[in-house]
Amino acid sequence: MTRSIGRPRLLAAVACLTLAACAGPAALDPLVGFGPNPTLPEPTASLVPRVNIADAVGWPEGRMPVAAPGFRVQAFASGLDHPRWVYCLPNGDILVAESNAPPKPDDKKGGLRGWVQGLIMGRAGATVPSANRISLLRDADGDGVAETKTAFLENLMSPFGMVLVGDTLYVANADAVVAFPYQPGQTRIEAAPRTIVALPAGRNHHWTKSLVASPDGSRLYVGVGSNSNIGENGLDEEEGRAAIWEIDPATGAHRIFASGLRNPVGMDWQPDSGKLWVAVNERDELGNDLVPDYMTSVTPGGFYGWPWSYYGQTVDTRVEPARPDKVAAALRPDYALGAHTASLGLTFGEGEEFPAQYRGGAFIGQHGSWNRKPRSGYKVIFVPFANGMPNGGPQDILTGFLNENEQAMGRPVGVQFDATGALLVADDVGNVIWRVSPIS
């Protein structure tokens, strides 16, 4: 007979786990986890994940994020359903993926740790059902506010990345890259999806599949995150994961373009070098200041360490069996983005709207930590570039996502420039697309 745990005992267990998880050494200044040479302290292991979640409360009337001096922010669209990613069509229409994690198969390996993590994600607003929809937003009068919203594509499977090549719109669902015919100006697509290639799915520990096309449109690049923190569910489950795939959209043929990337999300082409860059979420449970998330140019065929090492060749002794050969092959990322910042969005500055110093630099949406004390992320930052490489420290572009009680009024995810040159930011807790533009 199965015996249930009483609610008081259950809450007490959660409280004990939470207190245990919050204990540990004092955190370093978060800025030491940024740049080409971040500080990598000694790891500190814990029995259960460190917990310091910012409860999701949404935006009260009259509140919004704070833009950097010289910029203003306005709500481009509100009342959305967990908007995660945005994409600008050539005619200026904006597509937004209203999406969340797909249903997971029964997971017997999570145990108490997995159960606690599920509660944490619920407090963060990350367990609402997925709308499985891409909506189209149109600002017909050019005032920076979308007047219309239409259901552009429905009945998808946790959609995320989107890219238009010619008259074909590609969408990266959690389980496949699919294609739809597109005509300029249309506000809804009724055609059935055409599958280009299936993607690793199943447990979908990391479900977000980002998507970009090569400049000539002949190849697609898809980010596929790992199915675990450090391979604890077995490496068989990681086949084809923790990698960027290169896909021939004409045939569906694909190869691993780069690997050892725990959760590669935001991708974009750096305009000066022409290289593909990616923002990567690193591993957990090594303390407040490990491991820094990062962005890096992607070396074709390169291996970046996961799960055997981090930030190059720093060995993660938790991973068994050890693989010294893989560690020796691990490439060091180009630029750290702070520990546990959950850096998801990445796009490079373009156009004439922003001042010249922002062109070619990286804008990064930092979704924010759930396991660092004090919290990190919860902002959009900018990293300047020169000659195709990072050239300076991070600068705040959009802040104020946490209120006075350290609750999350919003959490930034995808970042994308619109046709006018303003920066759009998807906020999946506030259910808003924010628009950042210079004050003229």
mmCIF file of C-alpha atoms in Angstrom, residues 101-295:
data_model
loop_
_atom_site.group_PDB
_atom_site.id
_atom_site.type_symbol
_atom_site.label_atom_id
_atom_site.label_comp_id
_atom_site.label_asym_id
_atom_site.label_seq_id
_atom_site.Cartn_x
_atom_site.Cartn_y
_atom_site.Cartn_z
ATOM 1 C CA ALA A 101 7.883 23.344 -21.710
ATOM 2 C CA PRO A 102 6.093 20.372 -23.277
ATOM 3 C CA PRO A 103 4.649 17.600 -21.117
ATOM 4 C CA LYS A 104 7.384 15.319 -19.845
ATOM 5 C CA PRO A 105 7.216 11.537 -19.703
ATOM 6 C CA ASP A 106 7.170 9.949 -16.267
ATOM 7 C CA ASP A 107 10.542 10.697 -14.717
ATOM 8 C CA LYS A 108 11.459 8.160 -12.057
ATOM 9 C CA LYS A 109 15.018 9.451 -11.729
ATOM 10 C CA GLY A 110 14.185 12.908 -10.394
ATOM 11 C CA GLY A 111 13.332 11.756 -6.859
ATOM 12 C CA LEU A 112 13.036 14.316 -4.090
ATOM 13 C CA ARG A 113 15.531 16.605 -5.818
ATOM 14 C CA GLY A 114 13.422 16.687 -8.983
ATOM 15 C CA TRP A 115 10.258 17.245 -6.977
ATOM 16 C CA VAL A 116 11.778 20.240 -5.190
ATOM 17 C CA GLN A 117 13.012 21.648 -8.488
ATOM 18 C CA GLY A 118 9.476 21.363 -9.865
ATOM 19 C CA LEU A 119 8.151 23.432 -6.957
ATOM 20 C CA ILE A 120 10.865 26.012 -7.558
ATOM 21 C CA MET A 121 10.024 26.349 -11.234
ATOM 22 C CA GLY A 122 6.363 26.765 -10.347
ATOM 23 C CA ARG A 123 7.182 29.711 -8.083
ATOM 24 C CA ALA A 124 9.203 31.224 -10.924
ATOM 25 C CA GLY A 125 6.226 31.080 -13.279
ATOM 26 C CA ALA A 126 7.818 28.423 -15.465
ATOM 27 C CA THR A 127 5.171 25.696 -15.235
ATOM 28 C CA VAL A 128 2.160 27.305 -16.906
ATOM 29 C CA PRO A 129 0.777 25.201 -19.795
ATOM 30 C CA SER A 130 2.257 26.007 -23.184
ATOM 31 C CA ALA A 131 0.043 28.020 -25.537
ATOM 32 C CA ASN A 132 1.844 26.250 -28.410
ATOM 33 C CA ARG A 133 1.246 29.304 -30.554
ATOM 34 C CA ILE A 134 3.105 31.853 -32.641
ATOM 35 C CA SER A 135 1.278 35.177 -32.731
ATOM 36 C CA LEU A 136 1.765 38.023 -35.185
ATOM 37 C CA LEU A 137 1.995 41.598 -33.869
ATOM 38 C CA ARG A 138 1.538 44.541 -36.218
ATOM 39 C CA ASP A 139 2.315 48.208 -35.562
ATOM 40 C CA ALA A 140 0.591 49.739 -38.581
ATOM 41 C CA ASP A 141 0.905 53.395 -37.555
ATOM 42 C CA GLY A 142 4.545 53.217 -36.433
ATOM 43 C CA ASP A 143 4.004 54.545 -32.915
ATOM 44 C CA GLY A 144 5.904 51.703 -31.250
ATOM 45 C CA VAL A 145 2.778 49.888 -30.060
ATOM 46 C CA ALA A 146 1.220 46.921 -31.840
ATOM 47 C CA GLU A 147 -2.430 47.592 -32.633
ATOM 48 C CA THR A 148 -3.254 44.082 -33.744
ATOM 49 C CA LYS A 149 -2.432 40.578 -32.616
ATOM 50 C CA THR A 150 -3.424 37.502 -34.588
ATOM 51 C CA ALA A 151 -2.899 33.783 -34.019
ATOM 52 C CA PHE A 152 -0.392 33.218 -36.816
ATOM 53 C CA LEU A 153 0.351 29.519 -36.164
ATOM 54 C CA GLU A 154 -1.380 27.254 -33.672
ATOM 55 C CA ASN A 155 -1.198 23.682 -32.365
ATOM 56 C CA LEU A 156 2.582 23.636 -32.385
ATOM 57 C CA MET A 157 4.839 21.691 -30.002
ATOM 58 C CA SER A 158 6.474 24.186 -27.623
ATOM 59 C CA PRO A 159 7.741 26.419 -30.460
ATOM 60 C CA PHE A 160 10.798 28.596 -29.954
ATOM 61 C CA GLY A 161 13.140 29.580 -32.798
ATOM 62 C CA MET A 162 11.786 31.052 -36.049
ATOM 63 C CA VAL A 163 13.464 32.113 -39.304
ATOM 64 C CA LEU A 164 12.197 33.087 -42.756
ATOM 65 C CA VAL A 165 14.161 32.003 -45.814
ATOM 66 C CA GLY A 166 12.625 33.154 -49.086
ATOM 67 C CA ASP A 167 8.963 32.177 -48.975
ATOM 68 C CA THR A 168 9.425 29.476 -46.297
ATOM 69 C CA LEU A 169 9.053 30.039 -42.573
ATOM 70 C CA TYR A 170 10.946 27.532 -40.436
ATOM 71 C CA VAL A 171 9.947 26.902 -36.813
ATOM 72 C CA ALA A 172 11.933 24.955 -34.231
ATOM 73 C CA ASN A 173 9.470 23.006 -32.121
ATOM 74 C CA ALA A 174 10.674 21.090 -29.083
ATOM 75 C CA ASP A 175 10.712 17.890 -31.144
ATOM 76 C CA ALA A 176 11.320 18.930 -34.779
ATOM 77 C CA VAL A 177 12.134 21.678 -37.248
ATOM 78 C CA VAL A 178 9.050 22.259 -39.379
ATOM 79 C CA ALA A 179 8.336 24.475 -42.392
ATOM 80 C CA PHE A 180 5.380 26.523 -43.603
ATOM 81 C CA PRO A 181 4.735 28.491 -46.805
ATOM 82 C CA TYR A 182 4.692 32.248 -46.168
ATOM 83 C CA GLN A 183 3.319 35.184 -48.151
ATOM 84 C CA PRO A 184 4.249 38.767 -47.181
ATOM 85 C CA GLY A 185 1.555 40.469 -45.153
ATOM 86 C CA GLN A 186 -0.476 37.411 -44.236
ATOM 87 C CA THR A 187 -1.722 37.325 -40.666
ATOM 88 C CA ARG A 188 -2.410 33.605 -40.341
ATOM 89 C CA ILE A 189 -1.043 30.395 -41.805
ATOM 90 C CA GLU A 190 -3.475 27.515 -42.206
ATOM 91 C CA ALA A 191 -1.145 25.107 -44.033
ATOM 92 C CA ALA A 192 -0.047 21.944 -42.256
ATOM 93 C CA PRO A 193 3.571 21.815 -41.077
ATOM 94 C CA ARG A 194 6.142 20.037 -43.209
ATOM 95 C CA THR A 195 8.755 18.260 -41.088
ATOM 96 C CA ILE A 196 12.353 18.991 -42.053
ATOM 97 C CA VAL A 197 14.073 16.957 -39.357
ATOM 98 C CA ALA A 198 13.161 15.428 -35.995
ATOM 99 C CA LEU A 199 15.041 16.755 -32.955
ATOM 100 C CA PRO A 200 15.891 14.997 -29.676
ATOM 101 C CA ALA A 201 12.875 15.223 -27.388
ATOM 102 C CA GLY A 202 11.715 12.771 -24.696
ATOM 103 C CA ARG A 203 12.524 14.099 -21.231
ATOM 104 C CA ASN A 204 13.364 17.541 -22.674
ATOM 105 C CA HIS A 205 15.201 18.809 -19.603
ATOM 106 C CA HIS A 206 16.180 21.712 -21.881
ATOM 107 C CA TRP A 207 13.381 22.083 -24.410
ATOM 108 C CA THR A 208 14.071 25.449 -26.071
ATOM 109 C CA LYS A 209 15.305 24.928 -29.631
ATOM 110 C CA SER A 210 16.761 28.124 -31.088
ATOM 111 C CA LEU A 211 17.081 28.561 -34.834
ATOM 112 C CA VAL A 212 18.999 30.722 -37.317
ATOM 113 C CA ALA A 213 19.758 30.446 -41.032
ATOM 114 C CA SER A 214 23.103 30.930 -42.716
ATOM 115 C CA PRO A 215 23.391 34.289 -44.485
ATOM 116 C CA ASP A 216 22.760 32.634 -47.865
ATOM 117 C CA GLY A 217 19.839 30.594 -46.507
ATOM 118 C CA SER A 218 21.335 27.266 -47.536
ATOM 119 C CA ARG A 219 21.725 25.920 -43.993
ATOM 120 C CA LEU A 220 19.822 26.060 -40.723
ATOM 121 C CA TYR A 221 21.449 25.998 -37.288
ATOM 122 C CA VAL A 222 19.525 24.658 -34.292
ATOM 123 C CA GLY A 223 20.526 24.737 -30.631
ATOM 124 C CA VAL A 224 19.710 21.513 -28.748
ATOM 125 C CA GLY A 225 20.232 21.590 -24.982
ATOM 126 C CA SER A 226 21.254 18.715 -22.737
ATOM 127 C CA ASN A 227 18.767 16.374 -21.076
ATOM 128 C CA SER A 228 20.304 16.845 -17.634
ATOM 129 C CA ASN A 229 22.603 18.983 -15.530
ATOM 130 C CA ILE A 230 25.774 16.872 -15.927
ATOM 131 C CA GLY A 231 24.659 13.679 -17.644
ATOM 132 C CA GLU A 232 23.118 12.166 -14.505
ATOM 133 C CA ASN A 233 20.360 10.505 -16.553
ATOM 134 C CA GLY A 234 22.925 8.588 -18.556
ATOM 135 C CA LEU A 235 24.824 9.675 -21.637
ATOM 136 C CA ASP A 236 22.601 7.581 -23.882
ATOM 137 C CA GLU A 237 19.946 10.242 -23.303
ATOM 138 C CA GLU A 238 22.388 12.915 -24.476
ATOM 139 C CA GLU A 239 22.807 11.561 -27.994
ATOM 140 C CA GLY A 240 22.644 14.555 -30.341
ATOM 141 C CA ARG A 241 22.186 16.961 -27.430
ATOM 142 C CA ALA A 242 24.275 19.728 -25.867
ATOM 143 C CA ALA A 243 25.056 20.707 -29.434
ATOM 144 C CA ILE A 244 24.341 22.945 -32.384
ATOM 145 C CA TRP A 245 23.022 21.097 -35.411
ATOM 146 C CA GLU A 246 23.651 22.165 -38.995
ATOM 147 C CA ILE A 247 20.747 21.179 -41.250
ATOM 148 C CA ASP A 248 20.237 21.188 -45.010
ATOM 149 C CA PRO A 249 16.611 22.388 -45.252
ATOM 150 C CA ALA A 250 16.246 20.957 -48.748
ATOM 151 C CA THR A 251 16.932 17.364 -47.692
ATOM 152 C CA GLY A 252 16.838 17.265 -43.874
ATOM 153 C CA ALA A 253 20.434 15.998 -43.826
ATOM 154 C CA HIS A 254 22.194 17.194 -40.694
ATOM 155 C CA ARG A 255 25.406 17.017 -38.732
ATOM 156 C CA ILE A 256 26.699 18.155 -35.355
ATOM 157 C CA PHE A 257 28.214 21.590 -36.007
ATOM 158 C CA ALA A 258 29.588 22.016 -32.459
ATOM 159 C CA SER A 259 29.145 20.027 -29.232
ATOM 160 C CA GLY A 260 29.788 20.115 -25.483
ATOM 161 C CA LEU A 261 27.471 23.149 -25.179
ATOM 162 C CA ARG A 262 25.202 22.401 -22.214
ATOM 163 C CA ASN A 263 22.277 24.571 -23.299
ATOM 164 C CA PRO A 264 22.935 26.667 -26.420
ATOM 165 C CA VAL A 265 20.079 29.141 -26.850
ATOM 166 C CA GLY A 266 20.443 32.604 -28.421
ATOM 167 C CA MET A 267 22.346 32.507 -31.730
ATOM 168 C CA ASP A 268 23.248 35.250 -34.189
ATOM 169 C CA TRP A 269 25.835 36.129 -36.821
ATOM 170 C CA GLN A 270 28.372 38.747 -35.712
ATOM 171 C CA PRO A 271 28.291 41.343 -38.521
ATOM 172 C CA ASP A 272 32.012 42.213 -38.592
ATOM 173 C CA SER A 273 33.516 38.725 -38.466
ATOM 174 C CA GLY A 274 30.624 36.834 -40.067
ATOM 175 C CA LYS A 275 30.948 34.168 -37.356
ATOM 176 C CA LEU A 276 28.104 32.419 -35.593
ATOM 177 C CA TRP A 277 27.867 33.283 -31.876
ATOM 178 C CA VAL A 278 25.809 31.517 -29.226
ATOM 179 C CA ALA A 279 24.754 32.163 -25.617
ATOM 180 C CA VAL A 280 25.148 29.043 -23.460
ATOM 181 C CA ASN A 281 23.699 28.202 -20.027
ATOM 182 C CA GLU A 282 26.220 26.292 -17.937
ATOM 183 C CA ARG A 283 25.840 23.690 -15.185
ATOM 184 C CA ASP A 284 24.473 24.020 -11.637
ATOM 185 C CA GLU A 285 25.129 22.792 -8.100
ATOM 186 C CA LEU A 286 28.750 23.925 -7.751
ATOM 187 C CA GLY A 287 28.033 27.046 -5.704
ATOM 188 C CA ASN A 288 27.036 30.666 -6.115
ATOM 189 C CA ASP A 289 29.791 31.535 -8.549
ATOM 190 C CA LEU A 290 30.088 28.444 -10.719
ATOM 191 C CA VAL A 291 29.723 27.979 -13.551
ATOM 192 C CA PRO A 292 29.542 31.224 -15.550
ATOM 193 C CA ASP A 293 27.146 31.212 -18.453
ATOM 194 C CA TYR A 294 28.914 32.433 -21.566
ATOM 195 C CA MET A 295 28.748 33.554 -25.161
#
